[in-house]
Amino acid sequence: MACPPGGVVLREGQGDAAMGLRVAEVQLLNCGTEPYVLEGYPDVKVLDKAKAPVRVDIGHGSNNVASGTGLDAQPERIVLQPGQHASFSLLWRNLVTDATVPATEGRHLEVRPRPGAPLLTLALTRPLDLGNTGRLGLGPWTAAAR
């Protein structure tokens, strides 16, 4: 796999689901030759199967989806050396609260890892089955365990 302009690639990480609560991890790998600095949160947009934007409220931290998930940790500055990776997590509920409103499903993520960086698109093998609550929690960048 060739390293794209910007020196990083996205890949789908682990996921977990229980009783309608969902967590998905997205990893960013520094495939370049220089250190790559991350701070705070990525800029994330959810796209549907046709890569059209999905209407969803994406908030930093748990965004009132659930508590005790670890997504409300304070962001830290991360320096990724070539070959290292970091990740962020997404949190949502697959919950339908109104039978007259169609359920939403995200099939792609559009991610800007840091201000000024090229946009990256990740096709998801496990869709974001958001129900119709329209809320998604976004965790900060987290360094991989060394």
PDB file of C-alpha atoms in Angstrom:
ATOM      1  CA  MET A   1       0.000   0.000   0.000  1.00  0.00           C
ATOM      2  CA  ALA A   2       1.428   3.369  -1.033  1.00  0.00           C
ATOM      3  CA  CYS A   3       1.413   6.214   1.465  1.00  0.00           C
ATOM      4  CA  PRO A   4      -0.867   9.040   0.244  1.00  0.00           C
ATOM      5  CA  PRO A   5      -0.085  12.777   0.319  1.00  0.00           C
ATOM      6  CA  GLY A   6      -0.268  13.888   3.940  1.00  0.00           C
ATOM      7  CA  GLY A   7       1.633  10.812   5.143  1.00  0.00           C
ATOM      8  CA  VAL A   8      -1.206   9.061   6.998  1.00  0.00           C
ATOM      9  CA  VAL A   9      -3.890   6.452   6.319  1.00  0.00           C
ATOM     10  CA  LEU A  10      -7.069   5.481   8.161  1.00  0.00           C
ATOM     11  CA  ARG A  11      -8.169   1.990   9.035  1.00  0.00           C
ATOM     12  CA  GLU A  12     -11.092   0.540  10.902  1.00  0.00           C
ATOM     13  CA  GLY A  13     -10.233  -0.577  14.416  1.00  0.00           C
ATOM     14  CA  GLN A  14     -12.149  -2.578  16.980  1.00  0.00           C
ATOM     15  CA  GLY A  15     -15.862  -2.183  17.606  1.00  0.00           C
ATOM     16  CA  ASP A  16     -18.216  -3.179  20.380  1.00  0.00           C
ATOM     17  CA  ALA A  17     -21.977  -3.384  20.685  1.00  0.00           C
ATOM     18  CA  ALA A  18     -24.258  -4.188  23.598  1.00  0.00           C
ATOM     19  CA  MET A  19     -27.942  -3.436  24.222  1.00  0.00           C
ATOM     20  CA  GLY A  20     -28.058  -0.832  21.452  1.00  0.00           C
ATOM     21  CA  LEU A  21     -24.927   1.027  22.615  1.00  0.00           C
ATOM     22  CA  ARG A  22     -22.165   1.046  20.015  1.00  0.00           C
ATOM     23  CA  VAL A  23     -18.482   1.996  20.035  1.00  0.00           C
ATOM     24  CA  ALA A  24     -16.192   2.020  17.006  1.00  0.00           C
ATOM     25  CA  GLU A  25     -12.479   2.769  16.829  1.00  0.00           C
ATOM     26  CA  VAL A  26     -10.771   4.477  13.893  1.00  0.00           C
ATOM     27  CA  GLN A  27      -6.991   4.217  13.639  1.00  0.00           C
ATOM     28  CA  LEU A  28      -4.622   6.610  11.896  1.00  0.00           C
ATOM     29  CA  LEU A  29      -1.251   5.199  10.818  1.00  0.00           C
ATOM     30  CA  ASN A  30       1.737   7.424  10.108  1.00  0.00           C
ATOM     31  CA  CYS A  31       2.983   5.835   6.885  1.00  0.00           C
ATOM     32  CA  GLY A  32       5.168   8.838   6.066  1.00  0.00           C
ATOM     33  CA  THR A  33       8.793   9.557   6.830  1.00  0.00           C
ATOM     34  CA  GLU A  34       8.306  12.455   9.279  1.00  0.00           C
ATOM     35  CA  PRO A  35       6.716  12.721  12.742  1.00  0.00           C
ATOM     36  CA  TYR A  36       2.985  13.528  12.617  1.00  0.00           C
ATOM     37  CA  VAL A  37       1.440  15.626  15.404  1.00  0.00           C
ATOM     38  CA  LEU A  38      -2.175  15.253  16.541  1.00  0.00           C
ATOM     39  CA  GLU A  39      -3.984  17.374  19.123  1.00  0.00           C
ATOM     40  CA  GLY A  40      -7.554  17.399  20.315  1.00  0.00           C
ATOM     41  CA  TYR A  41     -10.185  15.886  18.047  1.00  0.00           C
ATOM     42  CA  PRO A  42     -10.357  15.036  14.380  1.00  0.00           C
ATOM     43  CA  ASP A  43     -12.977  16.712  12.191  1.00  0.00           C
ATOM     44  CA  VAL A  44     -15.392  13.905  11.272  1.00  0.00           C
ATOM     45  CA  LYS A  45     -18.351  13.707   8.901  1.00  0.00           C
ATOM     46  CA  VAL A  46     -20.576  10.671   8.452  1.00  0.00           C
ATOM     47  CA  LEU A  47     -21.520   9.727   4.894  1.00  0.00           C
ATOM     48  CA  ASP A  48     -24.143   7.287   3.619  1.00  0.00           C
ATOM     49  CA  LYS A  49     -23.753   4.484   1.059  1.00  0.00           C
ATOM     50  CA  ALA A  50     -23.697   7.017  -1.814  1.00  0.00           C
ATOM     51  CA  LYS A  51     -21.154   9.171   0.110  1.00  0.00           C
ATOM     52  CA  ALA A  52     -23.742  11.874   0.773  1.00  0.00           C
ATOM     53  CA  PRO A  53     -23.548  13.585   4.196  1.00  0.00           C
ATOM     54  CA  VAL A  54     -25.676  12.079   6.963  1.00  0.00           C
ATOM     55  CA  ARG A  55     -27.433  14.510   9.277  1.00  0.00           C
ATOM     56  CA  VAL A  56     -26.018  13.765  12.704  1.00  0.00           C
ATOM     57  CA  ASP A  57     -25.024  15.810  15.755  1.00  0.00           C
ATOM     58  CA  ILE A  58     -21.361  14.967  16.387  1.00  0.00           C
ATOM     59  CA  GLY A  59     -20.145  16.248  19.739  1.00  0.00           C
ATOM     60  CA  HIS A  60     -16.806  16.002  21.525  1.00  0.00           C
ATOM     61  CA  GLY A  61     -16.738  13.415  24.261  1.00  0.00           C
ATOM     62  CA  SER A  62     -19.694  11.188  24.982  1.00  0.00           C
ATOM     63  CA  ASN A  63     -22.147  13.863  23.738  1.00  0.00           C
ATOM     64  CA  ASN A  64     -24.810  12.672  26.221  1.00  0.00           C
ATOM     65  CA  VAL A  65     -24.974   9.250  24.561  1.00  0.00           C
ATOM     66  CA  ALA A  66     -23.707   7.303  27.600  1.00  0.00           C
ATOM     67  CA  SER A  67     -21.457   7.897  30.593  1.00  0.00           C
ATOM     68  CA  GLY A  68     -18.362   6.064  31.795  1.00  0.00           C
ATOM     69  CA  THR A  69     -17.117   5.295  28.291  1.00  0.00           C
ATOM     70  CA  GLY A  70     -13.725   7.031  28.456  1.00  0.00           C
ATOM     71  CA  LEU A  71     -14.593   9.374  25.583  1.00  0.00           C
ATOM     72  CA  ASP A  72     -14.668  12.368  27.935  1.00  0.00           C
ATOM     73  CA  ALA A  73     -10.904  12.185  28.623  1.00  0.00           C
ATOM     74  CA  GLN A  74      -8.918  15.369  28.133  1.00  0.00           C
ATOM     75  CA  PRO A  75      -7.187  15.524  24.748  1.00  0.00           C
ATOM     76  CA  GLU A  76      -3.410  15.228  24.729  1.00  0.00           C
ATOM     77  CA  ARG A  77      -0.759  16.167  22.192  1.00  0.00           C
ATOM     78  CA  ILE A  78       0.451  13.051  20.371  1.00  0.00           C
ATOM     79  CA  VAL A  79       3.565  12.803  18.203  1.00  0.00           C
ATOM     80  CA  LEU A  80       3.435   9.779  15.914  1.00  0.00           C
ATOM     81  CA  GLN A  81       6.767   8.595  14.609  1.00  0.00           C
ATOM     82  CA  PRO A  82       6.762   6.816  11.226  1.00  0.00           C
ATOM     83  CA  GLY A  83       5.036   3.441  11.625  1.00  0.00           C
ATOM     84  CA  GLN A  84       3.116   4.441  14.784  1.00  0.00           C
ATOM     85  CA  HIS A  85      -0.612   4.889  15.052  1.00  0.00           C
ATOM     86  CA  ALA A  86      -3.221   6.662  17.157  1.00  0.00           C
ATOM     87  CA  SER A  87      -6.976   6.284  17.285  1.00  0.00           C
ATOM     88  CA  PHE A  88     -10.242   7.983  18.135  1.00  0.00           C
ATOM     89  CA  SER A  89     -13.549   6.409  19.111  1.00  0.00           C
ATOM     90  CA  LEU A  90     -17.133   7.004  18.069  1.00  0.00           C
ATOM     91  CA  LEU A  91     -20.058   6.328  20.412  1.00  0.00           C
ATOM     92  CA  TRP A  92     -23.752   6.055  19.522  1.00  0.00           C
ATOM     93  CA  ARG A  93     -26.987   4.250  20.235  1.00  0.00           C
ATOM     94  CA  ASN A  94     -28.879   2.211  17.691  1.00  0.00           C
ATOM     95  CA  LEU A  95     -32.172   3.580  18.932  1.00  0.00           C
ATOM     96  CA  VAL A  96     -35.394   4.305  17.083  1.00  0.00           C
ATOM     97  CA  THR A  97     -37.490   6.811  19.008  1.00  0.00           C
ATOM     98  CA  ASP A  98     -39.970   7.735  16.272  1.00  0.00           C
ATOM     99  CA  ALA A  99     -41.316   5.119  13.848  1.00  0.00           C
ATOM    100  CA  THR A 100     -42.185   7.856  11.317  1.00  0.00           C
ATOM    101  CA  VAL A 101     -38.527   8.929  10.965  1.00  0.00           C
ATOM    102  CA  PRO A 102     -36.280   6.621   8.913  1.00  0.00           C
ATOM    103  CA  ALA A 103     -33.269   5.125  10.657  1.00  0.00           C
ATOM    104  CA  THR A 104     -29.879   6.492   9.591  1.00  0.00           C
ATOM    105  CA  GLU A 105     -26.874   4.444   8.585  1.00  0.00           C
ATOM    106  CA  GLY A 106     -23.342   5.706   8.009  1.00  0.00           C
ATOM    107  CA  ARG A 107     -21.220   3.713   5.559  1.00  0.00           C
ATOM    108  CA  HIS A 108     -18.217   6.032   5.202  1.00  0.00           C
ATOM    109  CA  LEU A 109     -16.327   8.515   7.354  1.00  0.00           C
ATOM    110  CA  GLU A 110     -14.688  11.653   6.069  1.00  0.00           C
ATOM    111  CA  VAL A 111     -11.907  12.645   8.462  1.00  0.00           C
ATOM    112  CA  ARG A 112      -9.574  15.631   8.649  1.00  0.00           C
ATOM    113  CA  PRO A 113      -7.001  14.462  11.241  1.00  0.00           C
ATOM    114  CA  ARG A 114      -5.795  17.989  12.062  1.00  0.00           C
ATOM    115  CA  PRO A 115      -6.400  21.507  10.728  1.00  0.00           C
ATOM    116  CA  GLY A 116      -5.031  21.934   7.207  1.00  0.00           C
ATOM    117  CA  ALA A 117      -4.507  18.197   6.635  1.00  0.00           C
ATOM    118  CA  PRO A 118      -5.953  16.486   3.548  1.00  0.00           C
ATOM    119  CA  LEU A 119      -9.376  14.877   3.975  1.00  0.00           C
ATOM    120  CA  LEU A 120      -9.318  11.093   4.291  1.00  0.00           C
ATOM    121  CA  THR A 121     -12.277   8.823   3.527  1.00  0.00           C
ATOM    122  CA  LEU A 122     -12.763   5.464   5.221  1.00  0.00           C
ATOM    123  CA  ALA A 123     -15.253   2.883   3.933  1.00  0.00           C
ATOM    124  CA  LEU A 124     -16.716   1.080   6.940  1.00  0.00           C
ATOM    125  CA  THR A 125     -17.165  -2.687   7.018  1.00  0.00           C
ATOM    126  CA  ARG A 126     -19.390  -2.268  10.094  1.00  0.00           C
ATOM    127  CA  PRO A 127     -21.877   0.548   9.433  1.00  0.00           C
ATOM    128  CA  LEU A 128     -22.822   3.203  11.969  1.00  0.00           C
ATOM    129  CA  ASP A 129     -26.409   2.095  12.612  1.00  0.00           C
ATOM    130  CA  LEU A 130     -27.524   5.345  14.202  1.00  0.00           C
ATOM    131  CA  GLY A 131     -31.251   4.661  14.485  1.00  0.00           C
ATOM    132  CA  ASN A 132     -33.006   8.019  14.324  1.00  0.00           C
ATOM    133  CA  THR A 133     -31.645   9.774  17.403  1.00  0.00           C
ATOM    134  CA  GLY A 134     -29.053  11.639  15.310  1.00  0.00           C
ATOM    135  CA  ARG A 135     -26.340  11.798  17.980  1.00  0.00           C
ATOM    136  CA  LEU A 136     -22.743  10.629  17.894  1.00  0.00           C
ATOM    137  CA  GLY A 137     -20.005  11.045  20.518  1.00  0.00           C
ATOM    138  CA  LEU A 138     -16.437  11.659  19.338  1.00  0.00           C
ATOM    139  CA  GLY A 139     -13.439  10.835  21.507  1.00  0.00           C
ATOM    140  CA  PRO A 140     -10.100  12.656  21.339  1.00  0.00           C
ATOM    141  CA  TRP A 141      -7.032  11.288  19.622  1.00  0.00           C
ATOM    142  CA  THR A 142      -5.473   8.587  21.807  1.00  0.00           C
ATOM    143  CA  ALA A 143      -1.946   7.219  21.489  1.00  0.00           C
ATOM    144  CA  ALA A 144      -1.675   3.494  20.837  1.00  0.00           C
ATOM    145  CA  ALA A 145      -0.330   1.387  23.677  1.00  0.00           C
ATOM    146  CA  ARG A 146       3.357   0.936  23.127  1.00  0.00           C
TER     147      ARG A 146
END
